[in-house]
Amino acid sequence: MTGPTGDAHYDAGLREFRHAPGTVMIHLALSDLPDWRAGAELRDYAYVTIAPTLDAMAKTYQQPMAGLLPEEPMIVVGQPSAIDPSRAPEGKHTLWLQVRMVPAEIAGDAAGQIDARDWEAALAPFCERALDIVERHAPGLRGKILGMRCVSPRDLEADNPNLVGGDQVCGSHHLSQNAIFRPVRGHADGTTPLDGLYHTGAAVWPGASTGAGPGTLLGKMLG
Ligand SMILES: Cc1cc2nc3c(=O)[nH]c(=O)nc-3n(C[C@H](O)[C@H](O)[C@H](O)COP(=O)(O)OP(=O)(O)OC[C@H]3O[C@@H](n4cnc5c(N)ncnc54)[C@H](O)[C@@H]3O)c2cc1C
């Protein structure tokens, strides 16, 4: 069966290309940076990642793969104003929480606490779960919150159609669609079966990040 390019191998690869589970983002305006229990020096970093064990990380991948809200999501905490004070009004701070990973379609809650099965209703209680986790590592965080905006995986996709189901990396990076297989074996350089048509961005090797790797490599290749 062929598809858009008429090349059976390439078209099948695109059909089988699968997205990673999604992300919830929480943006916070704060009166001060968090007081990290692990040490005050953590206030100086751009990122603080909360992922206590490999087991917890495995669960936070497997549970959304089964359609479940994870009981203990992994959280990447961004502290932009710790590095660049212009990211907040004088004396204040901003924080973002990248809460990973979540199902685009909610079939249940691994913790058995959230009954909602759509993101409109599940977002607020799920964000409270994430704040509870950060609060354990930075007691008193909630008392510093001046404002908060929660972004569901559906919101991310509505903003950017590349983020299917809120997948922030534009396609899972598991081995069978990474490196020379990304997006399809034989086309990791951004070429397609159609002369003059190129594919670039996070779905192409070397994949997602703000480092612009795929476009840079394609630009170099095309000279
Ligand atoms: C919430 C979140 C957090 C992230 N955190 C990090 C991080 O901390 N560090 C890091 O390195 N990377 C991070 N990333 C990943 C990184 O942002 C992406 O990998 C990178 O931006 C991908 O670049 P791109 O050019 O491929 O696509 P994008 O940056 O997604 O740009 C694609 C553009 O195309 C537009 N578009 C899509 N479909 C269409 C269409 N049909 N017609 C017209 N326009 C269209 C989109 O609106 C978008 O503007 C994060 C991503 C997200 C979503």
Short mmCIF file of N, CA and C in Angstrom, two decimals, residues 23-28 36 45-52 57 60 72-80 95-101 130 133-134 168:
data_model
loop_
_atom_site.label_atom_id
_atom_site.label_comp_id
_atom_site.label_asym_id
_atom_site.label_seq_id
_atom_site.Cartn_x
_atom_site.Cartn_y
_atom_site.Cartn_z
N THR A 23 2.58 15.87 27.38
CA THR A 23 3.14 16.70 28.46
C THR A 23 2.07 17.66 28.94
N VAL A 24 2.11 17.94 30.24
CA VAL A 24 1.33 19.05 30.81
C VAL A 24 2.35 20.12 31.22
N MET A 25 2.04 21.37 30.90
CA MET A 25 2.91 22.47 31.33
C MET A 25 2.19 23.30 32.39
N ILE A 26 2.94 23.70 33.41
CA ILE A 26 2.39 24.62 34.42
C ILE A 26 3.32 25.83 34.48
N HIS A 27 2.78 27.02 34.24
CA HIS A 27 3.57 28.25 34.30
C HIS A 27 3.20 29.00 35.58
N LEU A 28 4.22 29.37 36.35
CA LEU A 28 3.98 30.02 37.64
C LEU A 28 4.66 31.38 37.72
N TRP A 36 14.61 24.78 47.81
CA TRP A 36 14.81 23.35 47.58
C TRP A 36 15.39 22.69 48.82
N TYR A 45 20.16 27.21 39.42
CA TYR A 45 20.16 26.43 38.17
C TYR A 45 18.97 26.76 37.28
N ALA A 46 19.19 26.61 35.96
CA ALA A 46 18.10 26.84 35.01
C ALA A 46 17.06 25.72 35.10
N TYR A 47 17.55 24.50 35.32
CA TYR A 47 16.66 23.32 35.40
C TYR A 47 16.89 22.56 36.70
N VAL A 48 15.81 22.12 37.31
CA VAL A 48 15.89 21.15 38.39
C VAL A 48 14.94 20.02 37.99
N THR A 49 15.46 18.81 37.84
CA THR A 49 14.61 17.69 37.42
C THR A 49 14.25 16.82 38.62
N ILE A 50 12.97 16.55 38.79
CA ILE A 50 12.50 15.69 39.88
C ILE A 50 12.12 14.34 39.28
N ALA A 51 13.01 13.38 39.43
CA ALA A 51 12.79 12.01 38.93
C ALA A 51 13.55 11.09 39.86
N PRO A 52 12.97 10.80 41.04
CA PRO A 52 13.74 10.19 42.11
C PRO A 52 14.38 8.85 41.78
N MET A 57 10.51 6.57 36.90
CA MET A 57 10.53 7.04 35.51
C MET A 57 9.91 6.00 34.58
N THR A 60 6.24 6.24 34.94
CA THR A 60 5.63 7.45 34.38
C THR A 60 5.63 7.42 32.85
N GLU A 72 2.91 9.35 39.83
CA GLU A 72 4.08 10.13 40.24
C GLU A 72 4.82 10.61 39.00
N PRO A 73 4.25 11.62 38.30
CA PRO A 73 4.92 12.05 37.07
C PRO A 73 6.31 12.62 37.33
N MET A 74 7.17 12.54 36.30
CA MET A 74 8.48 13.17 36.36
C MET A 74 8.26 14.65 36.08
N ILE A 75 9.02 15.52 36.75
CA ILE A 75 8.81 16.96 36.55
C ILE A 75 10.14 17.65 36.27
N VAL A 76 10.21 18.32 35.14
CA VAL A 76 11.36 19.18 34.86
C VAL A 76 10.93 20.59 35.27
N VAL A 77 11.66 21.15 36.22
CA VAL A 77 11.34 22.50 36.71
C VAL A 77 12.30 23.49 36.05
N GLY A 78 11.75 24.42 35.32
CA GLY A 78 12.56 25.46 34.69
C GLY A 78 12.53 26.72 35.56
N GLN A 79 13.69 27.28 35.84
CA GLN A 79 13.80 28.51 36.66
C GLN A 79 14.42 29.61 35.81
N PRO A 80 13.72 30.07 34.78
CA PRO A 80 14.34 31.02 33.85
C PRO A 80 14.83 32.30 34.52
N LEU A 95 8.50 30.39 36.96
CA LEU A 95 8.87 28.98 37.01
C LEU A 95 8.00 28.25 36.00
N TRP A 96 8.53 27.27 35.32
CA TRP A 96 7.65 26.41 34.55
C TRP A 96 7.90 24.95 34.95
N LEU A 97 6.82 24.22 34.97
CA LEU A 97 6.89 22.79 35.31
C LEU A 97 6.49 21.99 34.07
N GLN A 98 7.40 21.16 33.61
CA GLN A 98 7.12 20.27 32.48
C GLN A 98 6.78 18.92 33.11
N VAL A 99 5.50 18.56 33.08
CA VAL A 99 5.04 17.37 33.80
C VAL A 99 4.89 16.22 32.81
N ARG A 100 5.73 15.19 33.04
CA ARG A 100 5.78 14.11 32.04
C ARG A 100 5.58 12.74 32.68
N MET A 101 4.95 11.77 32.07
CA MET A 101 4.26 11.95 30.79
C MET A 101 2.78 11.69 31.04
N ALA A 130 0.94 17.52 40.57
CA ALA A 130 2.31 17.94 40.24
C ALA A 130 2.84 18.93 41.29
N ILE A 133 4.00 17.24 44.38
CA ILE A 133 5.32 16.62 44.25
C ILE A 133 6.42 17.68 44.42
N VAL A 134 6.25 18.83 43.75
CA VAL A 134 7.28 19.87 43.86
C VAL A 134 7.35 20.40 45.29
N GLN A 168 5.65 16.38 23.12
CA GLN A 168 6.50 17.57 22.94
C GLN A 168 7.72 17.31 22.08
#
